[in-house]
Coordinates of C-alpha atoms in Angstrom, one line a residue:
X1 CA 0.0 0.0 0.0
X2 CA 0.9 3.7 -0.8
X3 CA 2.2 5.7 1.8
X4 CA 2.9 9.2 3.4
X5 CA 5.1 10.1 6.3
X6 CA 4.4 12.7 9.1
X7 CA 7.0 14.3 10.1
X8 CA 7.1 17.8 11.9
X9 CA 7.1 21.0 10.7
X10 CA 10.9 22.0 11.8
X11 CA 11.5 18.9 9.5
X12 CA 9.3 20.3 7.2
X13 CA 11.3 23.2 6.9
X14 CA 14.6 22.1 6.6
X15 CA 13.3 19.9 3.5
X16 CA 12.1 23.2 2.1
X17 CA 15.5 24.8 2.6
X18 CA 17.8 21.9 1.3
X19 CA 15.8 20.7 -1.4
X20 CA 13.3 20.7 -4.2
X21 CA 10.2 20.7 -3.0
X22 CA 6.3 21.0 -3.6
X23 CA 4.1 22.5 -0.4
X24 CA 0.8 22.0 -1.2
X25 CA -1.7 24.3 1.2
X26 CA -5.3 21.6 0.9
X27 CA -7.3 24.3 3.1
X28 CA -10.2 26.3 1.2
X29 CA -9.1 29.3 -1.4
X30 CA -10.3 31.5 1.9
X31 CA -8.3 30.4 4.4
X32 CA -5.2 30.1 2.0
X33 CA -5.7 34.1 1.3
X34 CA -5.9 34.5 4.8
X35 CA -2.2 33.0 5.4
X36 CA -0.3 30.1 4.4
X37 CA 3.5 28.9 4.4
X38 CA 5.3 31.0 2.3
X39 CA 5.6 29.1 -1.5
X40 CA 3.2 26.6 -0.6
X41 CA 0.4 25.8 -4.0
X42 CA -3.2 25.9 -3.3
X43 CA -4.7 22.2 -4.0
X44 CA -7.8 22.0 -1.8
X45 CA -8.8 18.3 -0.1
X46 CA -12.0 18.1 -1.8
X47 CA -10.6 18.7 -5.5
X48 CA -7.9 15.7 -4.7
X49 CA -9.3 12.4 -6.2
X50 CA -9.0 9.8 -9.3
X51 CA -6.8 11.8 -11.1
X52 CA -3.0 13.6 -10.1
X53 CA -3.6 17.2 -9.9
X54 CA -2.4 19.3 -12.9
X55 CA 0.0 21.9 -10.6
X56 CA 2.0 18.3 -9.1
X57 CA 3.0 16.7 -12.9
X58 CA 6.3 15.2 -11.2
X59 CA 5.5 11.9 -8.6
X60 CA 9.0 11.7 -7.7
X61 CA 9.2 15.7 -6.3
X62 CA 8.6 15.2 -2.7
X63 CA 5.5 16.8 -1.4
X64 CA 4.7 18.6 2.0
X65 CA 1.0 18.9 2.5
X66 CA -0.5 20.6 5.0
X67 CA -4.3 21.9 6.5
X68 CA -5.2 24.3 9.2
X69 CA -4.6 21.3 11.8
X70 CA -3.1 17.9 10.6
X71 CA -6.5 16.5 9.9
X72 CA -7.3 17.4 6.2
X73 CA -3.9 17.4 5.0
X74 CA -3.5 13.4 6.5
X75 CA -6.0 12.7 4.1
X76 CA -4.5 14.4 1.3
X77 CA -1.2 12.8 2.2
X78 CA -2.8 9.7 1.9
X79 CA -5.0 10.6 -1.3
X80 CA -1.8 12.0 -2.9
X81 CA 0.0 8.5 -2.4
X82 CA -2.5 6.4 -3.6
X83 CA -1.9 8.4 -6.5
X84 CA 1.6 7.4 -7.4
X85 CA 3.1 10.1 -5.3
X86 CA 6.4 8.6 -4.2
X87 CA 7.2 10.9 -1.4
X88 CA 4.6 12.7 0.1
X89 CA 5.1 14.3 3.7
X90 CA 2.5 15.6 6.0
X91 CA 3.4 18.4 8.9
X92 CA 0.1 18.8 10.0
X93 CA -1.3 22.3 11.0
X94 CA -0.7 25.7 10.2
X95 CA -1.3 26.4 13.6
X96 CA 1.5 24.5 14.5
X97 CA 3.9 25.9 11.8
X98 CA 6.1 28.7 14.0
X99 CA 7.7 29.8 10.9
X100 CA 6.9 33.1 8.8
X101 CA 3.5 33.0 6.2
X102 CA 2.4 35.1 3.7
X103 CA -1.1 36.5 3.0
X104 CA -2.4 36.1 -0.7
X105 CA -2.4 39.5 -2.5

């Protein structure tokens, strides 16, 4: 079976620092515009299902999802894997996430 990882947002953030990465915000367009990890794509739970999602063409690009509080973004995780995803990562929250965000314009 497919598979995703949790790991913790300091983790999180080194990977975003030392590598290639996708961060892939899975909240609703209004909380995203309200504040999200800086770089991070907007790919809302609901619109992840049968098919990969247009803005994530490469399965081997490791990919950091996250949600408002761990709970929609483990599902993500999981939906994203089951995809062919090869290395997804979840960090959980943004409440949990003591780094800088940015506010859409």
């Amino acid at each position: 079976m497919e598979s995703y990882k949790n790991i913790t947002p300091q983790e999180a953030k080194i990977m975003m620092e030392e590598q290639k990465v996708m961060v892939v915000d899975v909240r609703e367009p209004d909380e995203y515009a309200e504040g999200h990890v800086p770089g991070a794509i907007l790919i809302p739970l609901g619109t992840i299902g049968n098919g990969r999602p247009e803005n994530l063409p490469d399965i081997n690009v490791p990919i950091l999802t996250y949600c408002r509080s761990g709970a929609r973004s483990a599902k993500a995780a999981s939906r994203l894997a089951a995809l062919g995803y090869k290395h997804v990562y979840n960090f959980g929250g943004i409440l949990n996430w003591p780094y800088e965000t940015e506010k859409q314009d």
